[in-house]
C-alpha cells in the first residue's frame, strides 16, 4: 500500500517549472542590496524604504505555483526555510558589526507577503504572510503561576522567533527553577539524576531516561558556554537541531515529574500548541516529503499497535547527533 504524504498531489506533479520565490519583511538593519550565493544560486536581498524583499530561484510543482494561498502557504514557507537562515545571519552580522540596536532576526511571523514568479511567462502570484492563528486555551487549564512554566513558555516562544540562544537559556532556567521549588540543593547534574529516576517515570520509558538526561546535560553545557565562554548562535541546522531536541527533552522532563493535574495538562497544551505552530512555520518542506516518498519502500515501518516500536521511533528521533554536538558544544 502506498504511503500518502502531505502535499502528495504536488509531489506527484511531473511538471516542474522554474520560479522565483520572494518574500518581504520590515528591517531596520539592511540598508543596501546584498547578493548571497549558496546551493540555490544567488539570493537577492534588496531594501526599499524599510521594506526588505528577498528572492531566490528554484524548481517547484507547476500545480503548486498556481495555487498560492493561505491553504498552501505552509509549503512556500518550507521553501523559504532554505534561505531564512542566510538572511538572519546577514542581519546578525550587520547588527554586531555596525552596532544596530534595533536589528533583530526575522521569523516566519514577520513575513508580510510571499510572491511566486513564473520565470518563463513572468506571471506573478502573491499571498499575504501568515494570518492570525487561533490558539485560545481551554479555560480549565492553568499553570498556577509557576515560574518554571513561565520560563518554558518563554523558551517555546524564543524558538518560534528563531532566537536559539534565549531558548537554550530559558530551558535551563526552567529546570533550575523547578529544582528550586523542590528544594534540591545539589549540582545541576546531580539534581537532574535525582529527578530523572525510575521512581517518577513509567516503567516502559526507563530505558530512555539516559537519553533525556544526556540531552539536557548537553543543553546545560551549551547554556554555560553561551553565558561564560563567548559562544554565540548561528542560524544553521546544528543550532536548530540541538534547540528543538532540547525543548522536547524538557517536555518529557516535566511531563513525568509534575504532579498537579492542571499543570500537567497545561504543559501538554503549550507543547501541543508549539508543535502545531512549528509545523506551519516553515517545517512543511515538500523536498523532504518527496525524498521520503521516493524511499518509502525502505523506510522502517512503525507498527501503530506496537507501543514499544512507537517509543523507540519517538526517542531515537530525539537523540542529538554527534555532528550537531561536536559542531557547537566545545
CSV table of C-alpha atoms in Angstrom, one decimal:
chain,number,residue,atom,x,y,z
A,1,UNK,CA,0.0,0.0,0.0
A,2,UNK,CA,1.4,3.4,-1.0
A,3,UNK,CA,2.2,5.8,1.8
A,4,UNK,CA,0.4,9.2,1.4
A,5,UNK,CA,2.4,12.2,2.3
A,6,UNK,CA,1.3,15.8,3.0
A,7,UNK,CA,1.1,17.6,-0.3
A,8,UNK,CA,1.0,14.3,-2.3
A,9,UNK,CA,-0.5,15.9,-5.4
A,10,UNK,CA,2.3,18.4,-5.6
A,11,UNK,CA,4.9,15.6,-5.1
A,12,UNK,CA,3.2,13.6,-7.9
A,13,UNK,CA,3.1,16.5,-10.3
A,14,UNK,CA,5.6,15.7,-13.0
A,15,UNK,CA,5.7,19.2,-14.4
A,16,UNK,CA,8.3,21.2,-12.5
A,17,UNK,CA,8.9,24.8,-13.5
A,18,UNK,CA,11.4,27.5,-12.7
A,19,UNK,CA,10.1,30.2,-10.4
A,20,UNK,CA,11.4,32.9,-8.2
A,21,UNK,CA,10.1,32.7,-4.7
A,22,UNK,CA,10.1,36.0,-2.9
A,23,UNK,CA,9.1,37.3,0.5
A,24,UNK,CA,9.1,40.7,2.1
A,25,UNK,CA,9.5,41.9,5.7
A,26,UNK,CA,10.5,45.1,7.6
A,27,UNK,CA,14.0,45.6,8.8
A,28,UNK,CA,16.0,48.5,10.3
A,29,UNK,CA,19.3,46.9,9.6
A,30,UNK,CA,19.5,46.1,5.9
A,31,UNK,CA,20.1,49.4,4.1
A,32,UNK,CA,21.7,48.3,0.8
A,33,UNK,CA,21.4,45.5,-1.7
A,34,UNK,CA,23.1,42.2,-0.9
A,35,UNK,CA,23.6,39.2,-3.2
A,36,UNK,CA,24.5,35.9,-1.5
A,37,UNK,CA,25.4,32.8,-3.3
A,38,UNK,CA,24.7,29.3,-1.9
A,39,UNK,CA,23.5,25.9,-3.2
A,40,UNK,CA,20.4,27.5,-4.7
A,41,UNK,CA,22.3,30.0,-6.7
A,42,UNK,CA,22.0,33.7,-6.0
A,43,UNK,CA,19.8,35.1,-3.2
A,44,UNK,CA,18.8,38.7,-3.7
A,45,UNK,CA,18.2,40.8,-0.6
A,46,UNK,CA,17.0,44.3,-1.5
A,47,UNK,CA,15.8,47.2,0.7
A,48,UNK,CA,13.1,49.6,-0.3
A,49,UNK,CA,12.2,52.3,2.3
A,50,UNK,CA,12.5,49.9,5.3
A,51,UNK,CA,10.8,47.0,3.5
A,52,UNK,CA,13.1,44.2,2.5
A,53,UNK,CA,12.4,42.0,-0.5
A,54,UNK,CA,14.3,38.6,-0.7
A,55,UNK,CA,14.1,36.2,-3.6
A,56,UNK,CA,15.7,33.1,-5.0
A,57,UNK,CA,15.2,30.8,-8.0
A,58,UNK,CA,14.3,27.1,-7.9
A,59,UNK,CA,12.1,24.5,-9.5
A,60,UNK,CA,8.7,23.6,-7.9
A,61,UNK,CA,5.5,21.9,-8.9
A,62,UNK,CA,3.6,23.8,-11.6
A,63,UNK,CA,0.4,23.0,-9.9
A,64,UNK,CA,1.7,24.4,-6.6
A,65,UNK,CA,3.0,27.5,-8.3
A,66,UNK,CA,-0.6,28.3,-9.4
A,67,UNK,CA,-2.2,27.7,-6.1
A,68,UNK,CA,-0.5,30.1,-3.7
A,69,UNK,CA,-3.0,30.9,-0.9
A,70,UNK,CA,-3.4,30.6,2.9
A,71,UNK,CA,-4.2,26.9,2.3
A,72,UNK,CA,-0.8,26.3,0.6
A,73,UNK,CA,1.3,28.9,2.3
A,74,UNK,CA,3.0,26.4,4.6
A,75,UNK,CA,4.6,24.7,1.5
A,76,UNK,CA,6.1,28.0,0.4
A,77,UNK,CA,7.3,28.7,4.0
A,78,UNK,CA,9.0,25.3,3.7
A,79,UNK,CA,10.9,26.6,0.7
A,80,UNK,CA,11.6,29.9,2.4
A,81,UNK,CA,13.2,28.0,5.3
A,82,UNK,CA,16.0,27.2,2.9
A,83,UNK,CA,17.1,30.8,2.8
A,84,UNK,CA,15.8,32.4,6.0
A,85,UNK,CA,19.0,31.4,8.0
A,86,UNK,CA,21.1,33.2,5.4
A,87,UNK,CA,19.0,36.4,5.8
A,88,UNK,CA,19.2,36.1,9.6
A,89,UNK,CA,23.0,35.6,9.6
A,90,UNK,CA,23.3,38.7,7.5
A,91,UNK,CA,21.1,40.7,9.9
A,92,UNK,CA,23.2,39.4,12.9
A,93,UNK,CA,26.4,40.3,11.1
A,94,UNK,CA,25.1,43.9,10.5
A,95,UNK,CA,23.7,44.2,14.0
A,96,UNK,CA,27.1,43.4,15.7
A,97,UNK,CA,29.5,44.9,13.1
A,98,UNK,CA,27.6,48.2,12.8
A,99,UNK,CA,26.1,48.4,16.3
A,100,UNK,CA,22.5,48.5,15.1
A,101,UNK,CA,20.5,48.3,18.3
A,102,UNK,CA,17.0,47.6,16.8
A,103,UNK,CA,18.2,44.9,14.4
A,104,UNK,CA,16.6,41.5,15.1
A,105,UNK,CA,16.3,38.2,13.3
A,106,UNK,CA,13.1,37.6,11.4
A,107,UNK,CA,10.8,34.6,11.8
A,108,UNK,CA,8.0,33.3,9.6
A,109,UNK,CA,5.7,35.5,11.7
A,110,UNK,CA,7.5,38.6,10.3
A,111,UNK,CA,6.8,37.8,6.6
A,112,UNK,CA,4.4,40.3,5.1
A,113,UNK,CA,3.9,38.9,1.6
A,114,UNK,CA,5.1,35.9,-0.5
A,115,UNK,CA,5.4,36.1,-4.2
A,116,UNK,CA,5.9,33.3,-6.8
A,117,UNK,CA,7.1,34.4,-10.3
A,118,UNK,CA,7.0,32.1,-13.3
A,119,UNK,CA,10.4,32.9,-14.8
A,120,UNK,CA,9.2,31.8,-18.3
A,121,UNK,CA,5.9,33.7,-18.5
A,122,UNK,CA,6.7,36.5,-16.0
A,123,UNK,CA,3.4,35.8,-14.2
A,124,UNK,CA,3.5,36.8,-10.6
A,125,UNK,CA,1.1,35.5,-7.9
A,126,UNK,CA,1.1,36.8,-4.3
A,127,UNK,CA,-0.2,35.9,-0.9
A,128,UNK,CA,-0.1,37.7,2.4
A,129,UNK,CA,2.1,36.2,5.1
A,130,UNK,CA,0.6,34.1,7.9
A,131,UNK,CA,-2.7,35.5,9.0
A,132,UNK,CA,-3.9,35.1,12.6
A,133,UNK,CA,-3.9,31.6,14.1
A,134,UNK,CA,-6.3,30.8,16.9
A,135,UNK,CA,-4.5,29.3,20.0
A,136,UNK,CA,-7.0,30.0,22.7
A,137,UNK,CA,-6.5,27.6,25.5
A,138,UNK,CA,-9.3,25.6,27.3
A,139,UNK,CA,-10.5,27.7,30.2
A,140,UNK,CA,-10.0,24.9,32.8
A,141,UNK,CA,-6.2,24.9,32.3
A,142,UNK,CA,-3.8,26.8,34.5
A,143,UNK,CA,-0.1,27.0,35.2
A,144,UNK,CA,-0.7,28.2,38.8
A,145,UNK,CA,1.8,31.0,38.4
A,146,UNK,CA,4.7,28.5,38.3
A,147,UNK,CA,7.9,30.3,37.3
A,148,UNK,CA,9.3,27.2,35.6
A,149,UNK,CA,6.2,27.0,33.4
A,150,UNK,CA,6.6,30.7,32.5
A,151,UNK,CA,10.2,30.1,31.5
A,152,UNK,CA,9.1,27.1,29.5
A,153,UNK,CA,6.6,29.3,27.6
A,154,UNK,CA,9.4,31.8,27.0
A,155,UNK,CA,11.6,29.0,25.7
A,156,UNK,CA,9.0,27.9,23.2
A,157,UNK,CA,8.3,31.4,22.1
A,158,UNK,CA,12.0,32.1,21.6
A,159,UNK,CA,12.3,29.1,19.3
A,160,UNK,CA,9.3,30.2,17.2
A,161,UNK,CA,11.1,33.6,16.8
A,162,UNK,CA,14.3,31.7,15.9
A,163,UNK,CA,16.2,33.0,18.9
A,164,UNK,CA,18.0,29.8,19.8
A,165,UNK,CA,20.3,31.4,22.3
A,166,UNK,CA,17.5,32.7,24.5
A,167,UNK,CA,15.7,29.4,24.0
A,168,UNK,CA,18.6,27.4,25.4
A,169,UNK,CA,19.0,29.8,28.3
A,170,UNK,CA,15.3,29.5,29.2
A,171,UNK,CA,15.3,25.7,29.0
A,172,UNK,CA,17.9,25.5,31.7
A,173,UNK,CA,16.4,28.4,33.8
A,174,UNK,CA,13.1,26.5,33.7
A,175,UNK,CA,14.7,23.3,35.1
A,176,UNK,CA,16.7,25.2,37.7
A,177,UNK,CA,13.5,27.0,38.9
A,178,UNK,CA,11.9,23.5,39.2
A,179,UNK,CA,14.9,22.3,41.3
A,180,UNK,CA,14.5,25.4,43.5
A,181,UNK,CA,10.8,24.7,44.0
A,182,UNK,CA,11.6,21.1,45.0
A,183,UNK,CA,14.3,22.5,47.3
A,184,UNK,CA,17.0,20.3,45.7
A,185,UNK,CA,20.5,21.5,46.9
A,186,UNK,CA,22.9,19.6,44.7
A,187,UNK,CA,24.6,20.4,41.4
A,188,UNK,CA,22.6,20.6,38.2
A,189,UNK,CA,23.8,17.2,37.1
A,190,UNK,CA,23.1,15.5,40.5
A,191,UNK,CA,19.7,17.1,40.7
A,192,UNK,CA,18.9,16.0,37.2
A,193,UNK,CA,19.8,12.4,38.1
A,194,UNK,CA,17.6,12.6,41.2
A,195,UNK,CA,14.6,13.9,39.2
A,196,UNK,CA,15.2,11.6,36.2
A,197,UNK,CA,14.9,8.5,38.3
A,198,UNK,CA,12.9,5.3,37.6
A,199,UNK,CA,10.7,6.3,40.5
A,200,UNK,CA,8.9,9.0,38.6
A,201,UNK,CA,8.8,7.6,35.0
A,202,UNK,CA,6.6,4.9,33.5
A,203,UNK,CA,8.5,1.6,33.5
A,204,UNK,CA,8.3,1.3,29.7
A,205,UNK,CA,10.3,4.5,29.5
A,206,UNK,CA,13.1,3.6,31.9
A,207,UNK,CA,15.5,2.7,29.0
A,208,UNK,CA,15.1,6.2,27.6
A,209,UNK,CA,16.0,8.2,30.7
A,210,UNK,CA,19.7,8.3,29.9
A,211,UNK,CA,18.9,9.9,26.5
A,212,UNK,CA,16.8,12.6,28.1
A,213,UNK,CA,19.5,13.2,30.7
A,214,UNK,CA,22.2,13.3,28.1
A,215,UNK,CA,20.3,15.8,26.0
A,216,UNK,CA,19.7,18.1,29.0
A,217,UNK,CA,23.3,18.0,30.1
A,218,UNK,CA,24.3,19.0,26.5
A,219,UNK,CA,21.9,21.9,26.8
A,220,UNK,CA,23.3,22.8,30.2
A,221,UNK,CA,26.8,22.8,28.9
A,222,UNK,CA,25.8,24.9,25.9
A,223,UNK,CA,24.0,27.4,28.2
A,224,UNK,CA,27.1,27.8,30.3
A,225,UNK,CA,29.3,28.3,27.2
A,226,UNK,CA,26.8,31.0,26.0
A,227,UNK,CA,27.0,32.7,29.4
A,228,UNK,CA,30.6,32.3,30.2
A,229,UNK,CA,32.7,31.2,27.2
A,230,UNK,CA,31.6,33.6,24.4
A,231,UNK,CA,29.7,31.1,22.3
A,232,UNK,CA,27.1,32.8,20.1
A,233,UNK,CA,24.4,31.3,18.0
A,234,UNK,CA,24.4,31.0,14.2
A,235,UNK,CA,21.3,30.3,12.2
A,236,UNK,CA,22.3,26.9,11.0
A,237,UNK,CA,20.9,23.3,11.1
A,238,UNK,CA,23.1,22.3,14.1
A,239,UNK,CA,21.8,25.1,16.4
A,240,UNK,CA,18.2,24.3,15.2
A,241,UNK,CA,18.7,20.6,15.9
A,242,UNK,CA,20.1,20.9,19.4
A,243,UNK,CA,17.5,23.5,20.4
A,244,UNK,CA,14.4,21.6,19.2
A,245,UNK,CA,15.6,18.3,20.7
A,246,UNK,CA,16.4,20.1,24.0
A,247,UNK,CA,12.9,21.5,24.0
A,248,UNK,CA,11.2,18.2,23.7
A,249,UNK,CA,13.6,16.7,26.2
A,250,UNK,CA,12.3,19.4,28.6
A,251,UNK,CA,8.7,18.3,27.8
A,252,UNK,CA,9.5,14.7,28.9
A,253,UNK,CA,11.4,16.0,31.9
A,254,UNK,CA,8.3,17.9,33.1
A,255,UNK,CA,5.5,15.6,31.9
A,256,UNK,CA,6.6,12.7,34.0
A,257,UNK,CA,7.6,14.7,37.2
A,258,UNK,CA,4.7,17.2,37.6
A,259,UNK,CA,2.1,16.0,40.0
A,260,UNK,CA,-0.7,18.6,39.8
A,261,UNK,CA,-3.2,17.7,37.1
A,262,UNK,CA,-3.9,21.2,35.9
A,263,UNK,CA,-0.2,21.9,35.4
A,264,UNK,CA,0.4,18.6,33.6
A,265,UNK,CA,-2.5,19.4,31.3
A,266,UNK,CA,-1.2,23.0,30.7
A,267,UNK,CA,2.3,21.7,30.0
A,268,UNK,CA,0.8,19.3,27.4
A,269,UNK,CA,-1.3,22.1,26.0
A,270,UNK,CA,1.6,24.5,25.4
A,271,UNK,CA,3.8,21.9,23.8
A,272,UNK,CA,0.8,20.8,21.6
A,273,UNK,CA,0.3,24.4,20.5
A,274,UNK,CA,4.1,24.7,19.9
A,275,UNK,CA,4.1,21.5,17.7
A,276,UNK,CA,1.2,22.9,15.7
A,277,UNK,CA,2.8,26.2,15.1
A,278,UNK,CA,6.2,24.7,14.3
A,279,UNK,CA,4.6,22.5,11.6
A,280,UNK,CA,3.1,25.6,10.0
A,281,UNK,CA,6.2,27.9,10.3
A,282,UNK,CA,8.4,26.6,7.6
A,283,UNK,CA,8.6,22.9,8.6
A,284,UNK,CA,6.3,21.5,5.8
A,285,UNK,CA,9.1,21.1,3.2
A,286,UNK,CA,7.9,19.3,0.0
A,287,UNK,CA,11.5,18.4,-0.9
A,288,UNK,CA,11.7,16.3,2.3
A,289,UNK,CA,8.3,14.7,1.7
A,290,UNK,CA,9.3,13.9,-1.9
A,291,UNK,CA,12.5,12.3,-0.8
A,292,UNK,CA,10.6,10.2,1.7
A,293,UNK,CA,8.1,9.3,-1.0
A,294,UNK,CA,10.8,8.0,-3.3
A,295,UNK,CA,12.2,5.9,-0.5
A,296,UNK,CA,9.0,4.9,1.3
A,297,UNK,CA,9.6,1.3,0.5
A,298,UNK,CA,12.8,1.2,2.6
A,299,UNK,CA,11.6,3.4,5.4
A,300,UNK,CA,11.3,1.4,8.6
A,301,UNK,CA,7.7,0.5,9.3
A,302,UNK,CA,6.2,1.7,12.6
A,303,UNK,CA,3.5,-0.7,13.9
A,304,UNK,CA,0.9,1.6,15.4
A,305,UNK,CA,-0.4,-1.1,17.7
A,306,UNK,CA,3.2,-1.8,18.9
A,307,UNK,CA,3.8,0.9,21.6
A,308,UNK,CA,7.5,-0.2,22.0
A,309,UNK,CA,8.0,0.4,18.3
A,310,UNK,CA,6.5,3.8,18.6
A,311,UNK,CA,8.5,4.7,21.7
A,312,UNK,CA,11.7,3.6,20.0
A,313,UNK,CA,10.9,5.7,17.0
A,314,UNK,CA,10.0,8.8,19.1
A,315,UNK,CA,13.0,8.7,21.3
A,316,UNK,CA,15.5,7.8,18.6
A,317,UNK,CA,14.4,11.0,16.8
A,318,UNK,CA,15.1,12.9,20.0
A,319,UNK,CA,18.8,11.9,20.1
A,320,UNK,CA,21.2,14.8,19.4
A,321,UNK,CA,23.5,13.8,16.6
A,322,UNK,CA,27.3,13.7,17.3
A,323,UNK,CA,27.8,16.1,14.4
A,324,UNK,CA,25.5,18.7,15.9
A,325,UNK,CA,27.0,18.3,19.3
A,326,UNK,CA,30.6,18.5,18.1
A,327,UNK,CA,29.9,21.4,15.8
A,328,UNK,CA,28.6,23.6,18.6
A,329,UNK,CA,29.3,22.3,22.1
A,330,UNK,CA,33.0,22.7,22.8
